[in-house]
Coordinates of C-alpha atoms in Angstrom, one line a residue:
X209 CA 107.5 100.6 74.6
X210 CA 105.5 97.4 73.5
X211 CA 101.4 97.7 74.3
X212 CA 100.2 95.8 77.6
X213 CA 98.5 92.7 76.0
X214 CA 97.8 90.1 78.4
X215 CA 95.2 90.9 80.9
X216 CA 97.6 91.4 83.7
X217 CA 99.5 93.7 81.6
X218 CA 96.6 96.0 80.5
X219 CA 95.5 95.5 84.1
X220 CA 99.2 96.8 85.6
X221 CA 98.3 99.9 83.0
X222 CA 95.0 100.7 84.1
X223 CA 96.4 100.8 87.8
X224 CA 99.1 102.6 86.9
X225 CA 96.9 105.2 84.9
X226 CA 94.0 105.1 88.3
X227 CA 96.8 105.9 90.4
X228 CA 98.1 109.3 88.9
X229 CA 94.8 110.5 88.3
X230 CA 93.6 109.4 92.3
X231 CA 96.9 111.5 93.6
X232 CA 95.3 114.2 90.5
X233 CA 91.7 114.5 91.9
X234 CA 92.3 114.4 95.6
X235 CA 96.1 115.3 97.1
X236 CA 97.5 117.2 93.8
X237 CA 94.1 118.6 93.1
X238 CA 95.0 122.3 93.7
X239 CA 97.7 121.9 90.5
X240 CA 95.3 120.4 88.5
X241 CA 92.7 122.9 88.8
X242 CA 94.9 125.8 88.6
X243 CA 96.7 124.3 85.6
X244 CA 93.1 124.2 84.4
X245 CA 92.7 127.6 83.4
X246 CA 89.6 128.6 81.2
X247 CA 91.6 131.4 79.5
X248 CA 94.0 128.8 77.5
X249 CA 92.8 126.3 74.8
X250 CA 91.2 122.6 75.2
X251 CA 92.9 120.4 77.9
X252 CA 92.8 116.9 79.0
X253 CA 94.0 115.1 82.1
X254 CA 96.1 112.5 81.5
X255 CA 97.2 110.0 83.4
X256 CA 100.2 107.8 82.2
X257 CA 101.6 104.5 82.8
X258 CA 104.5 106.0 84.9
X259 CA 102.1 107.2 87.6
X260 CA 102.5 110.8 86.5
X261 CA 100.0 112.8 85.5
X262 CA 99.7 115.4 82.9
X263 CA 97.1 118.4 81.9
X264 CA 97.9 119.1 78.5
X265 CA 96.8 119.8 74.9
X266 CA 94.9 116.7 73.3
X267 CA 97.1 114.5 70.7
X268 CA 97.5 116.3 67.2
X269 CA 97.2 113.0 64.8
X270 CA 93.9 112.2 64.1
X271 CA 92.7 109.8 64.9
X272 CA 94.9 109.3 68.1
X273 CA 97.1 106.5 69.1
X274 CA 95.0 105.7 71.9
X275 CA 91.4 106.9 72.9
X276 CA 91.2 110.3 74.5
X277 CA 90.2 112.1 78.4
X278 CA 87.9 114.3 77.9
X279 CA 88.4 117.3 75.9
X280 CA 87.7 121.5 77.5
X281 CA 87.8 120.4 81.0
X282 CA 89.1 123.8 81.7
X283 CA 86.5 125.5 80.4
X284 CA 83.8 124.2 82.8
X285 CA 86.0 125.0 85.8
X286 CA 84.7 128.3 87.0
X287 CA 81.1 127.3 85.8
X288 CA 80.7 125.4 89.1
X289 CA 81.9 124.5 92.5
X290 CA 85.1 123.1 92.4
X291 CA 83.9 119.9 94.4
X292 CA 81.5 119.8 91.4
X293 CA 84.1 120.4 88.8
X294 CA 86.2 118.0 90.3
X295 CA 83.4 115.0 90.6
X296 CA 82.9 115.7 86.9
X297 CA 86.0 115.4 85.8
X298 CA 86.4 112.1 87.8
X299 CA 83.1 110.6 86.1
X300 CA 85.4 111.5 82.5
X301 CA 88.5 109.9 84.6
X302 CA 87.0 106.9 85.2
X303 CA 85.5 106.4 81.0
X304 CA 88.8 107.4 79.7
X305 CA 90.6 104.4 81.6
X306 CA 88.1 101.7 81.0
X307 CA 88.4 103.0 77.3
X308 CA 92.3 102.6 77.5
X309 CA 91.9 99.3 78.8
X310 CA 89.6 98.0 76.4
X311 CA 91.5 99.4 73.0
X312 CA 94.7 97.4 74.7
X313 CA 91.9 94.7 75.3
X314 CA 90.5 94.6 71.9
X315 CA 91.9 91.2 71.1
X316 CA 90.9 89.6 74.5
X317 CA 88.9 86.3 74.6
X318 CA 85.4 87.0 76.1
X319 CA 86.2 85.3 79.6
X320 CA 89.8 87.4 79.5
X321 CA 87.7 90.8 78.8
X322 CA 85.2 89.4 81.9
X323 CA 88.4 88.9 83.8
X324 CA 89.4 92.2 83.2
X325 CA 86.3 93.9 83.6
X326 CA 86.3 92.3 87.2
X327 CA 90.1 93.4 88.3
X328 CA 89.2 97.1 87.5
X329 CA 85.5 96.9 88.8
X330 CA 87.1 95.8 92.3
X331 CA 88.9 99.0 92.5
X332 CA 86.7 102.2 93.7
X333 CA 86.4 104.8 90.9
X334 CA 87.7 108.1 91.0
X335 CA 84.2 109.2 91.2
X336 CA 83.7 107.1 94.8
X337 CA 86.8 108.8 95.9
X338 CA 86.9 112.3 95.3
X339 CA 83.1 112.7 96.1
X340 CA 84.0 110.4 99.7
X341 CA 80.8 107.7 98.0
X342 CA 80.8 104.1 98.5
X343 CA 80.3 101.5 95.7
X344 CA 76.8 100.8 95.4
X345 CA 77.0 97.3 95.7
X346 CA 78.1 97.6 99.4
X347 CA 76.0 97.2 102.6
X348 CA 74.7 100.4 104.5
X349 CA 76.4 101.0 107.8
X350 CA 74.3 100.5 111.2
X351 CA 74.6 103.7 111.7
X352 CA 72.5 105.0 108.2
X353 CA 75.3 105.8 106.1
X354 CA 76.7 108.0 108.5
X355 CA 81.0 108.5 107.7
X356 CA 81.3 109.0 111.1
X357 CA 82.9 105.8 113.1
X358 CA 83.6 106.9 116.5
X359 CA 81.2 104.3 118.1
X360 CA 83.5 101.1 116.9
X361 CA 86.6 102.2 116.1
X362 CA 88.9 102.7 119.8
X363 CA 92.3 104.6 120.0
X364 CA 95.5 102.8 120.8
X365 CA 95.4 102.0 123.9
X366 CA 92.0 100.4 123.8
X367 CA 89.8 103.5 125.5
X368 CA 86.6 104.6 123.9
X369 CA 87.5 108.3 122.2
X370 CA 84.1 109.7 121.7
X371 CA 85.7 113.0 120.2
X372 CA 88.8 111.1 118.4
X373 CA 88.7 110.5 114.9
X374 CA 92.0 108.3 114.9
X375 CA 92.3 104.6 115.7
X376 CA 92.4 101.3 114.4
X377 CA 89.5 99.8 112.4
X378 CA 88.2 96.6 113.9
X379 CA 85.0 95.7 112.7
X380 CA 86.4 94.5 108.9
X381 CA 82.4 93.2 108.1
X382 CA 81.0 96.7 109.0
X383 CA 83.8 99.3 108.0
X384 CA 84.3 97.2 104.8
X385 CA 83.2 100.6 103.1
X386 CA 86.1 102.7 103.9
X387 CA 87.8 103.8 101.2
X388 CA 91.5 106.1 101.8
X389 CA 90.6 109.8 100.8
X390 CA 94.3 109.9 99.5
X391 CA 94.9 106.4 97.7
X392 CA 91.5 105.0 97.1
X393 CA 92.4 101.4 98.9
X394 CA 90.6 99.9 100.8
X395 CA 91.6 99.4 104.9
X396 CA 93.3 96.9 106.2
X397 CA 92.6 96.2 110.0
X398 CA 96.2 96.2 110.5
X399 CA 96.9 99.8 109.4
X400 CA 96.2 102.7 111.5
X401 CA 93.7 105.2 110.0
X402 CA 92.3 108.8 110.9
X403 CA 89.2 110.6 110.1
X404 CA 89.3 114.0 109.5
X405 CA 87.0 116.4 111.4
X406 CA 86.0 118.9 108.9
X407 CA 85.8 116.7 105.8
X408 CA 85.1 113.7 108.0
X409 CA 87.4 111.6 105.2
X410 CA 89.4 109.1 106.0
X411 CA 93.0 108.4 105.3
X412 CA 95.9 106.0 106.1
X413 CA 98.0 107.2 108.7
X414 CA 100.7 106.2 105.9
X415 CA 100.0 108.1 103.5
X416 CA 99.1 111.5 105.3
X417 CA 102.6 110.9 107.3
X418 CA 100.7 110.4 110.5
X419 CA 101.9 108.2 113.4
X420 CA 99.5 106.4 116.2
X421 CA 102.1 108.5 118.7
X422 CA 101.7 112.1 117.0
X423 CA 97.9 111.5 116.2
X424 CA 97.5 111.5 120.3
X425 CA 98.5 114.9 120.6
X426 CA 95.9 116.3 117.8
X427 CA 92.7 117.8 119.3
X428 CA 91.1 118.5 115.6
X429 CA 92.8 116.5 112.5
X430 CA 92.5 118.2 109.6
X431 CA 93.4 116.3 106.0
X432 CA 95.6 118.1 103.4
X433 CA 93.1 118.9 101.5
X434 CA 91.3 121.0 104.3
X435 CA 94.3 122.7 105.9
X436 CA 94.8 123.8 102.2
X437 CA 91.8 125.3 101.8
X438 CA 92.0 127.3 104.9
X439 CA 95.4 128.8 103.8
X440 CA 93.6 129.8 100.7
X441 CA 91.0 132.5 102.4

């Protein structure tokens, strides 16, 4: 398979790449971090251009086709939290792919490279979405940074839900911010969202398979990622 070379096609890599290693750190993170077991040798999280992702032995030729994830990951695993462990290995995530797309961008003019630089700095980085941050560059909420959005966002059928965590965003200007704890986009007033009440995270309705209709009937949402970690104690 030829090498991305235009800056759409190292671009369409780069997303490709993010995108295995978002569903990695946040939805498929239990894998991952029992794949990463300090008692085997040196591994590395990849994340390929299929959308799949892989934790695996680092290449053997030397040096390597293209730049490398960080190396041991495994090996600080049980040295910290794993909300810690997982942050780090995001910070890694998000080196390795700029470094992937800048080897395929080597022989970029200075505006394409710019260009470039731009596409991938308008996505959140795994960083922002496995630790629930927002990009720096955005405006604080009203409410001090608080994630919690009861006070403007409104259920389906229009009612206040002081207690609900599910609805409709509809201030675009102030919920800008909000970032999909399972896909890293950003929202989109037209999609429904839910918040969940232990992680207070927010997700797509989409993408957690959760309708307008069956979020009514929930008292306390919980996210994926905290009904798993229940199961586990």
């Amino acid at each position: 398979m030829a090498s991305p070379r235009t800056v759409e096609e190292i671009f369409k890599d780069y997303s490709s790449r993010r995108s295995a290693l978002v569903r990695a750190l946040t939805i498929e993170a239990d894998e991952v971090y029992v794949q990463c077991d300090p008692e085997k040798e040196n591994l590395c999280l990849y994340g390929h251009p299929n959308e799949s992702w892989e934790v695996t032995l680092p290449a053997e030729e030397v040096p390597p086709e293209l730049p490398e994830p960080a190396l041991g990951i495994n090996f600080a695993r049980d040295g910290m939290t794993r909300k810690d462990w997982l942050s780090l290995v995001a910070v890694h995530s998000d080196c390795w792919l700029l470094s992937v797309g800048f080897y395929f961008g080597a022989r970029l003019n200075r505006n394409e490279r710019k260009r470039l630089f731009s596409m991938m700095n308008d996505l959140p980085t795994l960083f922002e979405i496995v630790t629930g941050r927002k990009p720096v560059e955005d405006k604080p909420s009203v409410d001090g940074g608080s994630k919690s959005k009861n006070s403007t966002k409104r259920s389906i059928d229009g009612q206040a839900r002081n207690n609900s965590k599910l609805s409709y965003v509809e201030d675009e200007d102030e919920h800008g911010d909000t970032l999909c704890g399972s896909c890293g986009g950003n929202y989109n007033a037209d999609e429904f969202w839910i918040g969940c009440d232990i992680c207070e995270r927010w997700y797509h309705g989409k993408c957690v398979k959760i309708t307008p209709a069956k979020a009514e009937s929930i008292k306390q949402y919980k996210c994926p990622s905290c009904s798993t970690k229940k199961s586990r104690h």
